[in-house]
Amino acid sequence: MRLLTHCPLPSDRIYLSPPHLGRHELNYLHKAVEDNWVAPVGPNLTGFEADLCAFTGVGHAVALHSGTAAIHLGLRLLGVGPGDEVLCPSFTFVATANPIGYCGATPVFVDSEADTWNMCPARLREAITDRLTRGKK
């Protein structure tokens, strides 16, 4: 089996996160497949959650399969539901807003700064003030 230590990427594409896989990762992959612990649970996942607890100093951690699932879980735990509005960035993936809809709430997009592409703090303040004035939380 050939192990790729560097994968040349086309120069005309911008990747968010190019893969960086080596022998260490390959060993974990082989072990997971051999032990039939690929998803959704298993010793690698349990070990990762335990390591995350130790690293952050918290008592519990849960690893989810995607950022969308993590946002959805967070919104559910906060009790977000029908009639609620959730502020989110306008420059984002649809996966940021979809979990808001899954909860029956409405995404409210806050514009981004032109120079950073991050959510504009002034626009966020305006959106929060507007919602508080209208009795929203």
One Martini backbone bead per residue (centre of mass of N, CA, C, O) as a GRO file, in nm:
protein
  137
    1MET     BB    1   0.096   0.036   0.023
    2ARG     BB    2   0.049   0.368  -0.042
    3LEU     BB    3   0.184   0.661   0.109
    4LEU     BB    4   0.068   0.978   0.163
    5THR     BB    5   0.242   1.285   0.252
    6HIS     BB    6   0.169   1.437  -0.025
    7CYS     BB    7  -0.082   1.642  -0.184
    8PRO     BB    8  -0.122   1.772  -0.470
    9LEU     BB    9  -0.254   2.087  -0.554
   10PRO     BB   10  -0.427   2.288  -0.721
   11SER     BB   11  -0.367   2.633  -0.778
   12ASP     BB   12  -0.687   2.715  -0.855
   13ARG     BB   13  -0.746   2.624  -0.560
   14ILE     BB   14  -0.931   2.663  -0.248
   15TYR     BB   15  -0.873   2.513   0.050
   16LEU     BB   16  -0.975   2.477   0.370
   17SER     BB   17  -0.860   2.156   0.411
   18PRO     BB   18  -0.607   1.988   0.360
   19PRO     BB   19  -0.477   1.689   0.360
   20HIS     BB   20  -0.300   1.525   0.656
   21LEU     BB   21  -0.161   1.216   0.600
   22GLY     BB   22  -0.028   0.940   0.781
   23ARG     BB   23   0.073   0.668   0.949
   24HIS     BB   24  -0.084   0.723   1.208
   25GLU     BB   25  -0.366   0.741   1.073
   26LEU     BB   26  -0.356   0.465   0.932
   27ASN     BB   27  -0.350   0.293   1.188
   28TYR     BB   28  -0.631   0.381   1.290
   29LEU     BB   29  -0.789   0.291   1.043
   30HIS     BB   30  -0.718  -0.008   1.049
   31LYS     BB   31  -0.822  -0.068   1.334
   32ALA     BB   32  -1.119   0.012   1.286
   33VAL     BB   33  -1.173  -0.194   1.060
   34GLU     BB   34  -1.081  -0.456   1.203
   35ASP     BB   35  -1.291  -0.394   1.459
   36ASN     BB   36  -1.562  -0.261   1.352
   37TRP     BB   37  -1.512   0.075   1.431
   38VAL     BB   38  -1.645   0.327   1.249
   39ALA     BB   39  -1.961   0.351   1.331
   40PRO     BB   40  -2.061   0.578   1.588
   41VAL     BB   41  -1.863   0.401   1.760
   42GLY     BB   42  -1.585   0.362   1.991
   43PRO     BB   43  -1.264   0.379   2.108
   44ASN     BB   44  -1.183   0.639   1.960
   45LEU     BB   45  -1.418   0.814   2.051
   46THR     BB   46  -1.397   0.771   2.354
   47GLY     BB   47  -1.102   0.870   2.372
   48PHE     BB   48  -1.148   1.154   2.261
   49GLU     BB   49  -1.351   1.248   2.477
   50ALA     BB   50  -1.158   1.204   2.717
   51ASP     BB   51  -0.933   1.393   2.617
   52LEU     BB   52  -1.112   1.646   2.605
   53CYS     BB   53  -1.177   1.658   2.903
   54ALA     BB   54  -0.887   1.679   3.006
   55PHE     BB   55  -0.804   1.934   2.842
   56THR     BB   56  -1.066   2.119   2.950
   57GLY     BB   57  -1.188   2.029   3.242
   58VAL     BB   58  -1.431   1.842   3.193
   59GLY     BB   59  -1.684   1.591   3.241
   60HIS     BB   60  -1.806   1.638   2.941
   61ALA     BB   61  -1.822   1.491   2.603
   62VAL     BB   62  -1.916   1.542   2.250
   63ALA     BB   63  -1.908   1.379   1.943
   64LEU     BB   64  -1.970   1.485   1.620
   65HIS     BB   65  -2.016   1.464   1.265
   66SER     BB   66  -2.088   1.785   1.274
   67GLY     BB   67  -2.153   2.117   1.279
   68THR     BB   68  -2.455   2.094   1.239
   69ALA     BB   69  -2.506   1.904   1.480
   70ALA     BB   70  -2.390   2.096   1.693
   71ILE     BB   71  -2.585   2.329   1.650
   72HIS     BB   72  -2.845   2.171   1.694
   73LEU     BB   73  -2.787   2.082   1.983
   74GLY     BB   74  -2.749   2.363   2.105
   75LEU     BB   75  -3.032   2.469   2.038
   76ARG     BB   76  -3.189   2.253   2.191
   77LEU     BB   77  -3.057   2.310   2.474
   78LEU     BB   78  -3.173   2.619   2.458
   79GLY     BB   79  -3.481   2.601   2.337
   80VAL     BB   80  -3.513   2.631   2.045
   81GLY     BB   81  -3.799   2.755   1.849
   82PRO     BB   82  -4.083   2.844   1.762
   83GLY     BB   83  -4.049   3.204   1.707
   84ASP     BB   84  -3.761   3.216   1.690
   85GLU     BB   85  -3.449   3.395   1.678
   86VAL     BB   86  -3.134   3.368   1.491
   87LEU     BB   87  -2.823   3.479   1.485
   88CYS     BB   88  -2.628   3.511   1.178
   89PRO     BB   89  -2.420   3.487   0.935
   90SER     BB   90  -2.405   3.577   0.594
   91PHE     BB   91  -2.111   3.448   0.574
   92THR     BB   92  -2.187   3.117   0.485
   93PHE     BB   93  -2.310   2.826   0.539
   94VAL     BB   94  -2.607   2.659   0.536
   95ALA     BB   95  -2.531   2.492   0.799
   96THR     BB   96  -2.589   2.733   0.993
   97ALA     BB   97  -2.911   2.764   0.931
   98ASN     BB   98  -3.056   2.489   0.926
   99PRO     BB   99  -3.085   2.426   1.240
  100ILE     BB  100  -3.283   2.650   1.287
  101GLY     BB  101  -3.509   2.525   1.112
  102TYR     BB  102  -3.528   2.251   1.259
  103CYS     BB  103  -3.648   2.417   1.521
  104GLY     BB  104  -3.848   2.653   1.389
  105ALA     BB  105  -3.675   2.883   1.335
  106THR     BB  106  -3.524   3.205   1.255
  107PRO     BB  107  -3.303   3.332   1.049
  108VAL     BB  108  -3.069   3.606   1.110
  109PHE     BB  109  -2.889   3.807   0.909
  110VAL     BB  110  -2.558   3.926   0.950
  111ASP     BB  111  -2.346   4.128   0.845
  112SER     BB  112  -2.036   4.186   0.704
  113GLU     BB  113  -1.719   4.262   0.688
  114ALA     BB  114  -1.518   4.365   0.430
  115ASP     BB  115  -1.221   4.301   0.563
  116THR     BB  116  -1.300   4.007   0.725
  117TRP     BB  117  -1.594   3.851   0.692
  118ASN     BB  118  -1.713   3.905   0.951
  119MET     BB  119  -1.912   3.978   1.179
  120CYS     BB  120  -2.063   4.272   1.247
  121PRO     BB  121  -2.074   4.435   1.543
  122ALA     BB  122  -2.270   4.668   1.472
  123ARG     BB  123  -2.494   4.487   1.344
  124LEU     BB  124  -2.533   4.310   1.590
  125ARG     BB  125  -2.622   4.528   1.784
  126GLU     BB  126  -2.869   4.612   1.619
  127ALA     BB  127  -3.012   4.335   1.625
  128ILE     BB  128  -3.034   4.311   1.929
  129THR     BB  129  -3.181   4.576   1.989
  130ASP     BB  130  -3.427   4.519   1.812
  131ARG     BB  131  -3.520   4.262   1.964
  132LEU     BB  132  -3.545   4.383   2.248
  133THR     BB  133  -3.753   4.604   2.170
  134ARG     BB  134  -3.957   4.354   2.072
  135GLY     BB  135  -3.920   4.115   2.302
  136LYS     BB  136  -3.676   3.953   2.238
  137LYS     BB  137  -3.417   3.679   2.290
   0.00000   0.00000   0.00000
